[in-house]
Tab-separated table of C-alpha atoms and ligand atoms in Angstrom:
chain	number	residue	atom	x	y	z
X	1	MET	CA	0.000	0.000	0.000
X	2	LEU	CA	1.055	3.514	-0.730
X	3	SER	CA	-0.016	5.470	2.302
X	4	THR	CA	1.516	8.849	1.580
X	5	LEU	CA	2.580	10.619	-1.570
X	6	PRO	CA	4.566	13.828	-1.573
X	7	ARG	CA	3.541	16.948	-3.486
X	8	LEU	CA	7.119	17.377	-4.709
X	9	ILE	CA	9.611	14.674	-5.671
X	10	GLY	CA	13.212	15.629	-6.436
X	11	HIS	CA	13.822	14.514	-10.030
X	12	ARG	CA	17.087	12.562	-10.390
X	13	GLY	CA	17.874	14.157	-7.015
X	14	ALA	CA	17.935	17.907	-7.532
X	15	LYS	CA	18.896	18.024	-11.192
X	16	GLU	CA	18.746	21.798	-11.529
X	17	ASN	CA	21.487	22.329	-8.952
X	18	ALA	CA	23.621	19.180	-9.036
X	19	PRO	CA	24.614	16.484	-11.537
X	20	GLU	CA	21.635	14.169	-11.925
X	21	ASN	CA	21.590	10.698	-10.370
X	22	THR	CA	24.724	11.283	-8.268
X	23	LEU	CA	25.122	11.137	-4.510
X	24	ALA	CA	25.714	14.900	-4.604
X	25	SER	CA	22.330	15.343	-6.249
X	26	LEU	CA	20.645	13.293	-3.532
X	27	ARG	CA	22.341	15.362	-0.829
X	28	GLU	CA	21.284	18.532	-2.619
X	29	ALA	CA	17.656	17.382	-2.778
X	30	ALA	CA	17.702	16.732	0.961
X	31	ARG	CA	19.378	20.086	1.615
X	32	GLN	CA	16.585	21.758	-0.336
X	33	GLY	CA	14.001	20.063	1.866
X	34	ALA	CA	12.697	17.428	-0.544
X	35	ALA	CA	10.820	14.620	1.172
X	36	TRP	CA	11.265	12.178	-1.722
X	37	VAL	CA	13.664	11.663	-4.603
X	38	GLU	CA	13.330	9.884	-7.933
X	39	VAL	CA	16.341	8.156	-9.504
X	40	ASP	CA	16.872	5.921	-12.544
X	41	VAL	CA	18.505	2.501	-12.321
X	42	MET	CA	20.284	0.513	-15.091
X	43	LEU	CA	22.742	-2.427	-15.155
X	44	THR	CA	26.478	-2.446	-15.785
X	45	ARG	CA	28.073	-5.187	-17.897
X	46	ASP	CA	28.588	-7.244	-14.748
X	47	ARG	CA	24.925	-6.743	-13.860
X	48	VAL	CA	25.364	-4.276	-11.011
X	49	PRO	CA	22.476	-1.800	-10.697
X	50	VAL	CA	23.719	1.790	-10.933
X	51	LEU	CA	22.063	5.201	-11.164
X	52	ILE	CA	22.077	6.631	-14.678
X	53	HIS	CA	19.411	7.921	-17.043
X	54	ASP	CA	20.689	7.614	-20.608
X	55	ASP	CA	21.518	4.392	-22.446
X	56	THR	CA	24.903	5.907	-23.267
X	57	LEU	CA	27.568	7.591	-21.173
X	58	GLU	CA	28.305	10.757	-23.156
X	59	ARG	CA	25.872	13.254	-21.711
X	60	THR	CA	26.431	12.705	-18.002
X	61	THR	CA	29.900	11.198	-17.657
X	62	SER	CA	33.430	11.468	-19.022
X	63	GLY	CA	32.921	8.135	-20.829
X	64	THR	CA	31.492	7.098	-24.168
X	65	GLY	CA	29.355	4.295	-25.511
X	66	PRO	CA	26.552	2.151	-24.123
X	67	VAL	CA	26.293	1.859	-20.335
X	68	PRO	CA	26.235	-1.978	-20.358
X	69	ASP	CA	29.553	-2.112	-22.219
X	70	LEU	CA	31.362	-1.228	-18.981
X	71	THR	CA	31.866	-3.198	-15.804
X	72	LEU	CA	31.292	-1.475	-12.490
X	73	ALA	CA	35.055	-1.148	-12.007
X	74	GLU	CA	35.354	0.593	-15.383
X	75	LEU	CA	32.347	2.803	-14.723
X	76	ARG	CA	33.708	3.888	-11.359
X	77	ARG	CA	36.694	5.469	-13.089
X	78	LEU	CA	34.446	7.941	-14.949
X	79	ASP	CA	33.673	11.460	-13.778
X	80	ALA	CA	29.944	12.061	-13.486
X	81	GLY	CA	30.099	15.597	-12.096
X	82	SER	CA	32.415	17.810	-14.165
X	83	TRP	CA	30.044	18.019	-17.141
X	84	PHE	CA	27.603	19.804	-14.846
X	85	ASP	CA	30.035	22.064	-13.025
X	86	PRO	CA	33.729	21.783	-12.134
X	87	ARG	CA	32.649	22.003	-8.483
X	88	PHE	CA	31.338	18.474	-8.854
X	89	ALA	CA	34.516	16.971	-10.312
X	90	GLY	CA	35.095	13.540	-8.839
X	91	GLU	CA	31.426	12.567	-8.529
X	92	THR	CA	30.946	9.056	-9.840
X	93	VAL	CA	28.035	6.992	-11.108
X	94	PRO	CA	26.719	5.544	-7.849
X	95	THR	CA	25.706	1.965	-7.326
X	96	LEU	CA	22.095	1.511	-6.289
X	97	GLU	CA	23.463	0.039	-3.080
X	98	ASP	CA	25.401	3.198	-2.220
X	99	ALA	CA	22.470	5.401	-3.227
X	100	LEU	CA	20.015	3.469	-1.049
X	101	ALA	CA	22.302	3.774	1.963
X	102	LEU	CA	22.521	7.537	1.482
X	103	ILE	CA	18.799	8.017	0.786
X	104	ARG	CA	18.077	6.019	3.914
X	105	ASP	CA	20.501	8.111	5.969
X	106	LEU	CA	19.041	11.329	4.588
X	107	GLY	CA	15.580	10.174	5.658
X	108	LEU	CA	14.058	10.500	2.193
X	109	GLY	CA	11.296	8.549	0.483
X	110	LEU	CA	12.209	6.957	-2.844
X	111	ASN	CA	10.733	6.482	-6.274
X	112	LEU	CA	13.068	4.059	-7.996
X	113	GLU	CA	12.535	4.135	-11.747
X	114	ILE	CA	13.666	0.931	-13.429
X	115	LYS	CA	15.289	2.189	-16.617
X	116	PRO	CA	16.574	-0.888	-18.443
X	117	TYR	CA	18.982	-0.778	-21.341
X	118	PRO	CA	17.024	-2.189	-24.324
X	119	GLY	CA	16.638	-5.943	-23.961
X	120	GLN	CA	17.454	-5.985	-20.242
X	121	ASP	CA	13.994	-5.423	-18.762
X	122	VAL	CA	13.789	-8.566	-16.658
X	123	ALA	CA	17.407	-8.611	-15.475
X	124	THR	CA	17.293	-4.947	-14.463
X	125	ALA	CA	14.063	-5.320	-12.538
X	126	GLU	CA	15.297	-8.476	-10.806
X	127	ALA	CA	18.573	-6.866	-9.741
X	128	ALA	CA	16.923	-3.655	-8.542
X	129	ILE	CA	14.340	-5.551	-6.514
X	130	ALA	CA	16.918	-7.867	-4.975
X	131	THR	CA	18.921	-4.831	-3.863
X	132	LEU	CA	15.839	-3.114	-2.446
X	133	LYS	CA	14.839	-6.233	-0.547
X	134	ARG	CA	18.305	-6.421	0.958
X	135	LEU	CA	18.750	-2.762	1.843
X	136	TRP	CA	15.565	-0.710	1.930
X	137	PRO	CA	14.106	-0.437	5.439
X	138	ALA	CA	10.605	-1.809	5.925
X	139	GLY	CA	8.073	0.956	6.277
X	140	ARG	CA	10.171	3.632	4.569
X	141	PRO	CA	8.195	5.232	1.674
X	142	LEU	CA	9.009	3.496	-1.607
X	143	LEU	CA	7.525	3.461	-5.093
X	144	LEU	CA	8.913	1.426	-7.986
X	145	SER	CA	8.141	2.677	-11.481
X	146	SER	CA	8.931	2.004	-15.106
X	147	PHE	CA	7.863	2.793	-18.640
X	148	GLU	CA	8.583	-0.858	-19.418
X	149	VAL	CA	5.659	-3.126	-18.616
X	150	PRO	CA	7.828	-6.283	-18.282
X	151	CYS	CA	9.731	-4.533	-15.466
X	152	LEU	CA	6.486	-3.851	-13.653
X	153	GLU	CA	5.353	-7.440	-14.149
X	154	VAL	CA	8.590	-8.681	-12.589
X	155	ALA	CA	8.075	-6.254	-9.712
X	156	ARG	CA	4.493	-7.442	-9.227
X	157	ASP	CA	5.623	-11.065	-9.124
X	158	LEU	CA	8.782	-10.706	-7.004
X	159	ALA	CA	7.772	-7.896	-4.659
X	160	PRO	CA	3.996	-7.560	-4.711
X	161	ASP	CA	4.041	-5.415	-1.575
X	162	ILE	CA	6.170	-2.664	-3.123
X	163	PRO	CA	3.790	-0.210	-4.814
X	164	ARG	CA	4.235	0.222	-8.549
X	165	GLY	CA	3.867	3.345	-10.657
X	166	TYR	CA	3.062	2.950	-14.350
X	167	LEU	CA	5.035	5.550	-16.287
X	168	LEU	CA	3.291	6.887	-19.362
X	169	TRP	CA	4.541	9.164	-22.097
X	170	ASP	CA	2.498	8.342	-25.207
X	171	PRO	CA	-0.018	5.988	-23.608
X	172	PRO	CA	-0.936	2.827	-25.528
X	173	ALA	CA	-4.632	2.370	-26.300
X	174	ASP	CA	-4.868	-0.333	-23.636
X	175	TRP	CA	-3.051	1.592	-20.873
X	176	ALA	CA	-5.953	1.128	-18.431
X	177	ALA	CA	-5.973	-2.649	-18.895
X	178	ILE	CA	-2.205	-2.715	-18.448
X	179	ALA	CA	-2.473	-0.637	-15.284
X	180	ASP	CA	-4.969	-3.164	-13.924
X	181	ARG	CA	-2.824	-6.136	-14.944
X	182	ILE	CA	0.314	-4.844	-13.306
X	183	GLY	CA	-1.606	-3.647	-10.253
X	184	ALA	CA	-0.414	-0.073	-10.669
X	185	ALA	CA	-0.704	2.038	-7.533
X	186	THR	CA	-0.042	5.315	-9.375
X	187	LEU	CA	-0.028	6.668	-12.900
X	188	ASN	CA	3.099	8.732	-13.562
X	189	VAL	CA	2.437	10.893	-16.592
X	190	ASP	CA	4.196	13.427	-18.794
X	191	GLN	CA	3.029	16.822	-17.574
X	192	GLU	CA	3.244	18.421	-21.024
X	193	ARG	CA	0.528	16.166	-22.391
X	194	GLN	CA	-1.950	16.818	-19.588
X	195	THR	CA	-5.165	18.798	-19.571
X	196	ALA	CA	-7.904	18.887	-16.950
X	197	GLY	CA	-9.615	16.210	-19.056
X	198	THR	CA	-6.732	13.767	-19.270
X	199	VAL	CA	-6.039	14.047	-15.548
X	200	ALA	CA	-9.709	13.363	-14.861
X	201	VAL	CA	-9.568	10.215	-17.002
X	202	TYR	CA	-6.518	8.934	-15.146
X	203	ARG	CA	-7.996	9.782	-11.754
X	204	ALA	CA	-11.208	7.998	-12.672
X	205	THR	CA	-9.253	4.727	-12.439
X	206	GLY	CA	-8.941	5.445	-8.720
X	207	ARG	CA	-5.197	5.974	-8.840
X	208	PRO	CA	-3.212	9.018	-7.759
X	209	VAL	CA	-1.554	10.816	-10.671
X	210	LEU	CA	2.068	11.985	-10.538
X	211	ALA	CA	3.391	14.283	-13.281
X	212	TYR	CA	6.944	14.703	-14.603
X	213	THR	CA	8.816	17.060	-14.923
X	214	VAL	CA	7.504	20.340	-13.530
X	215	ASN	CA	9.833	23.241	-12.808
X	216	ASP	CA	7.373	26.112	-13.246
X	217	PRO	CA	5.331	26.803	-10.104
X	218	ARG	CA	2.361	28.120	-12.105
X	219	ARG	CA	2.210	24.863	-14.020
X	220	ALA	CA	2.531	22.910	-10.768
X	221	ASN	CA	-0.443	24.788	-9.340
X	222	GLU	CA	-2.481	24.161	-12.477
X	223	LEU	CA	-1.761	20.440	-12.284
X	224	PHE	CA	-2.594	20.340	-8.563
X	225	ASP	CA	-5.861	22.154	-9.314
X	226	TRP	CA	-6.693	19.405	-11.801
X	227	GLY	CA	-6.115	16.811	-9.097
X	228	VAL	CA	-2.535	15.738	-9.726
X	229	ALA	CA	-1.220	14.390	-6.427
X	230	GLY	CA	2.449	15.216	-6.880
X	231	VAL	CA	5.034	16.398	-9.362
X	232	PHE	CA	8.612	15.452	-10.140
X	233	THR	CA	10.759	18.553	-10.162
X	234	ASP	CA	14.408	19.296	-10.880
X	235	ALA	CA	14.234	22.109	-8.294
X	236	PRO	CA	12.410	20.911	-5.173
X	237	GLY	CA	13.555	23.824	-3.016
X	238	ARG	CA	12.748	26.539	-5.532
X	239	LEU	CA	9.335	25.052	-6.267
X	240	ALA	CA	8.487	24.565	-2.593
X	241	ALA	CA	9.349	28.199	-1.869
X	242	ALA	CA	7.294	29.450	-4.825
X	243	LEU	CA	4.335	27.306	-3.794
X	244	GLY	CA	4.582	28.414	-0.188
X	245	GLN	CA	5.162	24.884	1.076
I	301	G3P	O1	9.941	9.096	-13.193
I	301	G3P	C1	9.661	10.343	-13.735
I	301	G3P	C2	10.609	10.698	-14.852
I	301	G3P	O2	11.917	10.554	-14.381
I	301	G3P	C3	10.414	9.838	-16.069
I	301	G3P	O3	11.160	10.241	-17.165
I	301	G3P	O4	13.070	10.205	-18.686
I	301	G3P	O5	13.120	11.696	-16.698
I	301	G3P	O6	13.352	9.234	-16.444
I	301	G3P	P1	12.743	10.340	-17.243
I	302	MG	MG1	13.350	8.976	-14.292
């Protein structure tokens, strides 16, 4: 069961002010007062779950090529902070294990997005769930999510008690049936595609709606007015201040 959902979730940590999906970004989200963070998890060549968004290394690290071409040892040698700002030189791509320990210590809730490299849906979900089962404290707020239905099916089967969010960008015609089949607890939708009408349709399924990614407080208020329960934001502190929260 998902008992509480936050209004604001730090997207990839606090992506506006720190390099996304790094430990520094998680610390920054906590410093800004975020109650929850969202991070993306993918596998290395040796099947270790790590935090990274893109399929390839270029944008957010000093490396090149597909993420699953590198072992964890090779990945650890890359700089994942300098591209954002020289102040963050030396940040690395964190393992999920290290990230969970920090998120736990920071007292944050977590939305873990399973972000498999193409063809690795099942393996990524299995590894992420095994790590969560080993390290995430019982009772601490947790939501698993994915755009990839096979990941959510694995989650349903291996960890039925962990709530699942169905991520939608361009929803398939049968999204509602899929949401039922995977036992989705939330619908996590692209904010740009939403109107009062679309939010009403999603809410009519009885599920809370979360919207990504919202950095404009006026847009956040509009979405909340339509009944969106919470938004993913790159700037949790700035948005909270603007919203008076
Ligand atoms: O989980 C919300 C959001 O992170 C989904 O899109 O591409 O930013 O991972 P993306
Ligand atoms: Mg994400």
